[in-house]
Amino acid sequence: MKKTDYNEFLYDEDLKIKPIATAETIPSAWYTGKDFFEFDTKAVFTKTWQHVGYCGQILKQGDYFVTEVADNPLIVVRDKEKRIRAFYNVCLHRGGPVATKDGNTKVFQCRYHGWTYDLDGKLRGTPEFEGVDEFEKRNYCLAPIRVEEWGGMLFICLDDTVKPFETFIPGIRERILPNKLESKIFHKRVDYTIKCNWKVYVDNYLEGYHLNMVHPGLAKILDYRNYVTETNDHYSLQQSPFKDENGIYGSPDDMAYYYFVFPNFMMNILPGRLQTNLVIPVAHNETHVRFDYYYDEMDTDEANKFIEDDLRISDEIQAEDIDICEHVQKGLRSDAYDKGRFSVKREECVYHFQCLLKMAYKSAF
Ligand code: FES
Ligand SMILES: [Fe+2]
């Protein structure tokens, strides 16, 4: 087996894409290598659309929030014309932050030496800068980033050559039409920290194979026999009807949709609610996962009871997933394991994710 020239972790053989029936899972070093982490996240996260928040965070002119993608500090703002814009949160003087927390402003002021920028990124004020030659303010504007809105959510992309977000998710809007995402109301954000590589969490999300073993409670709600999966170029869908007429989420005619948009975004759509999961790599062995909950209704006692039950059930499921993911991270680190195999019947979406990952690594060179 020959290593590629470009990275000590990437062997040509491991980057090959084989049919699922003969394919092996990706090697453990891709999950556990400290030095691989930077390559991994840059190759994948700077070249894809990334969920950063939702429109409700910046409803008024001047509302903004700060965030990060692949180690890049960013700012997303609603400007004076009510247009949504995104910039690197990096002052062009000496790299200071133009905002450190979410808020509302007429102008961004760098925390370091006080340069100011308009909401469209133009450099406005440069205190005590007289006598600097060949300095044109227009060459020192905040660097803009592409930002798009979809279903009331906001996505940015650090790469100008990547196609618009909508081209990566054909068919989703049509399929979930009755679940009008735009009209759902944001309720709550819950953050989790998990001691595993981000790909362990994504792999785990992408199969229902572990349902009966890991989630006895959820197994009572979902009809595993009729659980189906499908893959599209850049996303996959796991879909399941409910088991019980009287379940909290719906009847056997209703459907749970679990959408995964490569590389790290999930939309879990059940009747009356949308839950998004954003998987944020922190280190080779640490991941944050951000759950945002949106509901159709929040005003009645019945709606509140549903929300309370939904949050409790989701938190239980997440605790079960965290526990298994942290064990898997340990297993991947052990001397006994390198690569495994896929269930053709149940792990199609994991295989699909790992194929996309290999393509992302290959195109990073
Ligand atoms: S780094 Fe921003 S004003 Fe100096
Ligand atoms: Fe799970």
Coordinates of C-alpha atoms and ligand atoms in Angstrom, one line a residue:
M1 CA 0.0 0.0 0.0
K2 CA 1.3 3.4 -1.0
K3 CA 0.8 6.6 0.9
T4 CA -0.1 9.6 -1.1
D5 CA 2.4 12.4 -1.2
Y6 CA 0.2 14.9 0.4
N7 CA -0.6 13.6 3.8
E8 CA 0.9 11.0 6.0
F9 CA -2.6 9.8 7.0
L10 CA -4.0 9.4 3.4
Y11 CA -3.2 6.1 1.6
D12 CA -4.3 5.8 -2.0
E13 CA -6.0 2.6 -1.2
D14 CA -8.1 4.1 1.5
L15 CA -9.3 6.9 -0.8
K16 CA -10.7 4.5 -3.4
I17 CA -14.4 4.2 -3.6
K18 CA -15.7 0.7 -3.9
P19 CA -19.3 -0.6 -3.9
I20 CA -20.8 -0.9 -0.5
A21 CA -20.8 -4.7 -0.5
T22 CA -17.0 -4.8 -0.8
A23 CA -16.1 -1.4 0.8
E24 CA -14.4 -1.0 4.2
T25 CA -15.1 1.8 6.6
I26 CA -12.6 4.7 6.7
P27 CA -9.5 4.0 8.7
S28 CA -9.4 4.7 12.4
A29 CA -6.5 7.2 12.0
W30 CA -8.9 9.6 10.3
Y31 CA -10.8 9.7 13.5
T32 CA -8.0 9.7 16.0
G33 CA -5.0 11.5 14.4
K34 CA -4.3 14.8 16.1
D35 CA -2.3 16.0 13.1
F36 CA -5.0 14.9 10.7
F37 CA -7.6 17.1 12.3
E38 CA -6.5 20.3 10.7
F39 CA -6.4 18.9 7.2
D40 CA -9.7 17.1 7.7
T41 CA -11.7 20.2 8.9
K42 CA -10.1 22.6 6.3
A43 CA -10.6 20.2 3.4
V44 CA -14.3 19.7 4.3
F45 CA -15.6 22.7 6.1
T46 CA -14.0 25.5 4.0
K47 CA -15.5 24.0 0.8
T48 CA -19.1 23.4 1.9
W49 CA -22.1 25.4 2.9
Q50 CA -22.3 25.7 6.7
H51 CA -25.3 26.3 8.8
V52 CA -24.6 29.3 11.0
G53 CA -28.0 30.3 12.5
Y54 CA -31.5 31.4 11.6
C55 CA -33.2 34.5 10.3
G56 CA -35.0 35.2 13.6
Q57 CA -31.6 36.0 15.2
I58 CA -31.2 39.1 13.0
L59 CA -34.7 40.5 12.3
K60 CA -34.0 44.2 12.6
Q61 CA -31.6 46.5 10.8
G62 CA -28.3 46.4 12.6
D63 CA -28.9 43.0 14.4
Y64 CA -25.9 40.7 14.1
F65 CA -24.3 37.6 15.5
V66 CA -20.8 36.2 15.7
T67 CA -19.8 32.7 14.9
E68 CA -16.9 30.6 13.6
V69 CA -16.4 28.1 10.7
A70 CA -13.2 26.1 10.3
D71 CA -11.4 28.3 12.7
N72 CA -12.5 31.5 10.9
P73 CA -14.3 34.1 13.1
L74 CA -17.3 35.4 11.2
I75 CA -20.1 38.0 11.6
V76 CA -23.6 37.8 10.1
V77 CA -25.6 41.1 10.0
R78 CA -28.8 42.6 8.7
D79 CA -27.7 45.9 7.1
K80 CA -29.4 49.2 6.7
E81 CA -31.3 48.0 3.6
K82 CA -32.4 44.9 5.6
R83 CA -30.1 42.7 3.5
I84 CA -28.3 39.9 5.2
R85 CA -24.6 40.0 4.9
A86 CA -21.7 38.0 6.3
F87 CA -18.0 39.0 6.8
Y88 CA -14.9 37.6 8.3
N89 CA -14.9 39.1 11.8
V90 CA -11.4 40.4 11.3
C91 CA -10.3 44.0 11.3
L92 CA -8.0 44.9 8.4
H93 CA -5.7 46.9 10.6
R94 CA -4.0 44.2 12.7
G95 CA -6.6 41.4 12.8
G96 CA -8.7 42.5 15.8
P97 CA -12.3 41.5 16.2
V98 CA -15.0 44.0 15.1
A99 CA -17.5 42.3 17.4
T100 CA -17.1 39.9 20.3
K101 CA -20.7 39.1 21.1
D102 CA -24.2 39.2 19.4
G103 CA -26.0 42.5 19.4
N104 CA -27.4 45.4 17.4
T105 CA -25.3 48.3 16.1
K106 CA -25.2 51.1 13.6
V107 CA -21.5 50.5 13.0
F108 CA -18.9 47.9 13.9
Q109 CA -16.0 49.1 15.9
C110 CA -12.9 47.0 16.3
R111 CA -12.1 46.3 19.9
Y112 CA -8.4 46.7 19.5
H113 CA -7.8 50.3 18.2
G114 CA -11.2 51.4 17.4
W115 CA -11.4 51.4 13.6
T116 CA -15.0 51.5 12.5
Y117 CA -16.9 49.8 9.6
D118 CA -20.3 50.3 8.1
L119 CA -22.8 47.4 8.1
D120 CA -21.9 46.8 4.5
G121 CA -18.3 46.2 5.5
K122 CA -16.9 49.6 4.3
L123 CA -14.1 51.0 6.4
R124 CA -15.3 54.3 7.9
G125 CA -13.1 55.6 10.7
T126 CA -9.4 55.1 11.3
P127 CA -8.4 57.2 14.4
E128 CA -5.0 58.8 14.5
F129 CA -4.0 57.5 11.1
E130 CA -2.9 60.8 9.5
G131 CA 0.4 60.6 7.6
V132 CA 0.0 57.0 6.5
D133 CA 1.0 56.9 2.8
E134 CA -0.6 54.9 0.0
F135 CA -3.5 54.0 2.3
E136 CA -6.9 53.9 0.6
K137 CA -9.8 53.0 2.9
R138 CA -11.5 51.2 0.1
N139 CA -8.8 48.6 0.1
Y140 CA -9.4 47.8 3.8
C141 CA -13.0 46.8 3.9
L142 CA -14.2 43.7 5.9
A143 CA -13.8 40.6 3.7
P144 CA -17.3 39.5 2.6
I145 CA -18.6 35.9 2.6
R146 CA -21.5 34.4 0.8
V147 CA -24.6 33.9 2.9
E148 CA -27.9 32.3 1.8
E149 CA -31.2 31.8 3.5
W150 CA -33.1 28.6 3.2
G151 CA -36.3 27.6 5.1
G152 CA -35.7 30.5 7.5
M153 CA -32.1 29.2 8.2
L154 CA -28.8 30.8 7.3
F155 CA -25.9 29.2 5.6
I156 CA -22.5 30.6 4.6
C157 CA -19.8 29.3 2.4
L158 CA -16.1 30.3 2.6
D159 CA -15.4 29.2 -1.0
D160 CA -16.6 31.4 -3.8
T161 CA -16.5 28.6 -6.4
V162 CA -19.0 26.3 -4.6
K163 CA -22.5 26.3 -6.2
P164 CA -25.5 27.9 -4.4
F165 CA -26.8 26.1 -1.4
E166 CA -30.1 25.1 -3.0
T167 CA -28.3 23.1 -5.6
F168 CA -27.1 20.7 -2.9
I169 CA -30.5 19.8 -1.6
P170 CA -32.8 19.1 -4.6
G171 CA -36.1 17.6 -3.7
I172 CA -36.1 18.3 0.0
R173 CA -38.5 21.3 -0.1
E174 CA -41.0 19.3 -2.3
R175 CA -40.9 16.3 -0.1
I176 CA -41.6 18.1 3.2
L177 CA -44.0 20.6 1.8
P178 CA -46.6 20.3 4.5
N179 CA -43.9 21.0 7.1
K180 CA -43.5 24.6 6.2
L181 CA -40.0 25.3 7.7
E182 CA -40.2 29.1 7.3
S183 CA -43.2 29.5 9.4
K184 CA -41.8 27.5 12.4
I185 CA -40.9 29.5 15.4
F186 CA -37.5 29.1 17.1
H187 CA -37.9 27.8 20.7
K188 CA -34.6 26.8 22.1
R189 CA -30.9 26.0 21.5
V190 CA -29.2 23.2 23.4
D191 CA -25.4 22.6 23.1
Y192 CA -23.7 19.3 23.8
T193 CA -20.0 18.5 24.1
I194 CA -18.9 15.0 23.2
K195 CA -15.5 13.3 23.5
C196 CA -15.3 11.9 20.0
N197 CA -14.3 12.9 16.6
W198 CA -17.0 14.8 14.6
K199 CA -17.2 11.9 12.1
V200 CA -18.0 9.4 14.8
Y201 CA -21.1 11.5 15.6
V202 CA -22.1 11.8 12.0
D203 CA -21.6 8.1 11.2
N204 CA -23.8 7.3 14.2
Y205 CA -26.5 9.7 13.1
L206 CA -26.6 8.1 9.7
E207 CA -27.9 4.7 10.6
G208 CA -30.9 3.2 12.3
Y209 CA -29.0 -0.1 12.7
H210 CA -28.3 0.8 16.3
L211 CA -31.9 1.8 17.1
N212 CA -32.9 -1.3 19.0
M213 CA -29.6 -1.7 20.9
V214 CA -29.0 1.9 21.9
H215 CA -32.4 3.6 22.0
P216 CA -35.0 1.3 23.6
G217 CA -37.3 4.2 24.1
L218 CA -37.2 5.5 20.5
A219 CA -37.5 1.9 19.3
K220 CA -41.0 2.0 20.8
I221 CA -41.9 5.1 18.8
L222 CA -40.4 4.4 15.4
D223 CA -41.5 1.5 13.1
Y224 CA -38.1 0.0 12.4
R225 CA -39.4 -2.6 9.9
N226 CA -40.5 0.2 7.7
Y227 CA -37.5 2.4 8.2
V228 CA -36.0 3.3 4.8
T229 CA -33.0 5.3 3.6
E230 CA -32.1 7.0 0.4
T231 CA -29.2 9.0 -0.8
N232 CA -28.9 12.0 -3.1
D233 CA -25.6 13.5 -4.4
H234 CA -24.9 15.6 -1.3
Y235 CA -27.5 14.6 1.2
S236 CA -29.2 11.5 2.6
L237 CA -32.6 10.8 4.1
Q238 CA -33.6 8.3 6.7
Q239 CA -37.4 8.0 6.9
S240 CA -39.6 6.1 9.3
P241 CA -43.3 5.9 10.0
F242 CA -44.4 5.9 13.7
K243 CA -45.5 2.7 15.4
D244 CA -48.3 3.8 17.6
E245 CA -51.6 5.4 17.0
N246 CA -51.3 7.3 20.2
G247 CA -47.6 8.2 20.1
I248 CA -46.6 11.7 21.0
Y249 CA -45.3 12.4 17.4
G250 CA -48.0 11.0 15.3
S251 CA -49.8 8.0 13.9
P252 CA -48.5 5.3 11.6
D253 CA -49.5 7.6 8.6
D254 CA -47.2 10.3 9.8
M255 CA -43.5 10.3 9.0
A256 CA -40.2 11.1 10.7
Y257 CA -37.7 12.6 8.3
Y258 CA -34.0 12.6 9.2
Y259 CA -32.1 14.6 6.6
F260 CA -28.4 14.8 6.6
V261 CA -26.7 17.5 4.4
F262 CA -23.0 16.9 3.9
P263 CA -20.9 17.4 5.9
N264 CA -22.3 18.3 9.3
F265 CA -25.9 19.4 9.2
M266 CA -29.1 17.5 10.1
M267 CA -32.8 18.4 10.0
N268 CA -35.0 16.1 12.0
I269 CA -38.6 16.8 10.9
L270 CA -41.5 15.4 12.8
P271 CA -45.1 16.6 12.6
G272 CA -45.2 20.0 14.2
R273 CA -41.5 20.4 14.8
L274 CA -38.1 20.9 13.3
Q275 CA -34.9 20.1 15.1
T276 CA -31.6 20.9 13.5
N277 CA -28.3 19.5 14.6
L278 CA -25.0 21.2 13.7
V279 CA -21.9 19.1 14.3
I280 CA -18.9 21.4 15.1
P281 CA -15.4 19.8 15.2
V282 CA -13.4 21.2 18.2
A283 CA -10.4 18.8 18.3
H284 CA -9.6 15.3 16.9
N285 CA -11.4 13.9 20.0
E286 CA -13.9 16.6 20.8
T287 CA -17.1 17.7 19.1
H288 CA -19.8 20.2 19.9
V289 CA -23.3 19.5 18.7
R290 CA -25.8 22.3 18.6
F291 CA -29.6 21.4 18.6
D292 CA -32.0 24.2 17.6
Y293 CA -35.7 23.5 18.2
Y294 CA -38.5 25.1 16.2
Y295 CA -42.2 24.4 16.5
D296 CA -45.5 25.3 14.7
E297 CA -47.1 26.3 17.9
M298 CA -46.1 27.4 21.3
D299 CA -49.1 29.2 22.8
T300 CA -51.4 26.5 24.1
D301 CA -51.1 24.1 27.0
E302 CA -51.2 21.2 24.6
A303 CA -48.3 22.7 22.6
N304 CA -46.3 23.3 25.7
K305 CA -46.8 19.7 26.9
F306 CA -45.7 18.5 23.4
I307 CA -42.6 20.7 23.5
E308 CA -41.7 19.5 27.0
D309 CA -42.0 15.8 26.0
D310 CA -40.1 16.4 22.8
L311 CA -37.2 18.1 24.6
R312 CA -37.1 15.3 27.2
I313 CA -37.2 12.5 24.7
S314 CA -34.6 14.2 22.4
D315 CA -32.3 14.7 25.4
E316 CA -32.6 11.1 26.4
I317 CA -31.8 9.9 22.8
Q318 CA -28.8 12.3 22.7
A319 CA -27.4 11.0 26.0
E320 CA -27.6 7.5 24.6
D321 CA -25.9 8.6 21.4
I322 CA -23.2 10.5 23.3
D323 CA -22.4 7.4 25.4
I324 CA -22.0 5.1 22.5
C325 CA -20.0 7.6 20.4
E326 CA -17.5 8.1 23.3
H327 CA -17.1 4.4 23.6
V328 CA -16.6 4.1 19.8
Q329 CA -13.9 6.8 19.9
K330 CA -12.0 4.7 22.5
G331 CA -12.5 1.6 20.3
L332 CA -11.1 3.4 17.3
R333 CA -8.0 4.4 19.3
S334 CA -7.3 0.8 20.4
D335 CA -4.7 -1.4 18.9
A336 CA -7.3 -3.9 17.9
Y337 CA -9.2 -1.9 15.3
D338 CA -8.5 -0.2 12.0
K339 CA -11.3 -0.6 9.5
G340 CA -14.7 -2.4 9.5
R341 CA -17.5 -3.2 7.0
F342 CA -21.0 -1.9 6.2
S343 CA -24.4 -3.5 6.5
V344 CA -25.7 -3.2 2.9
K345 CA -29.3 -3.1 4.3
R346 CA -28.8 -0.6 7.1
E347 CA -25.7 1.5 6.6
E348 CA -26.1 2.9 3.2
C349 CA -26.1 6.5 4.5
V350 CA -22.9 6.0 6.5
Y351 CA -21.2 4.6 3.4
H352 CA -22.6 7.6 1.3
F353 CA -21.1 10.0 3.9
Q354 CA -17.7 8.3 3.8
C355 CA -17.7 8.3 0.0
L356 CA -18.3 12.1 0.0
L357 CA -15.6 12.5 2.6
K358 CA -13.1 10.7 0.4
M359 CA -14.0 12.9 -2.5
A360 CA -13.6 16.0 -0.4
Y361 CA -10.1 14.9 0.7
K362 CA -9.1 14.1 -2.8
S363 CA -10.2 17.4 -4.2
A364 CA -8.4 19.3 -1.5
F365 CA -5.2 18.8 -3.4
Ligands
FES1 S1 -6.8 45.8 14.8 FE1 -8.7 46.8 14.5 S2 -8.3 48.8 14.9 FE2 -6.4 47.8 15.2
FE2 FE -28.7 7.2 17.8

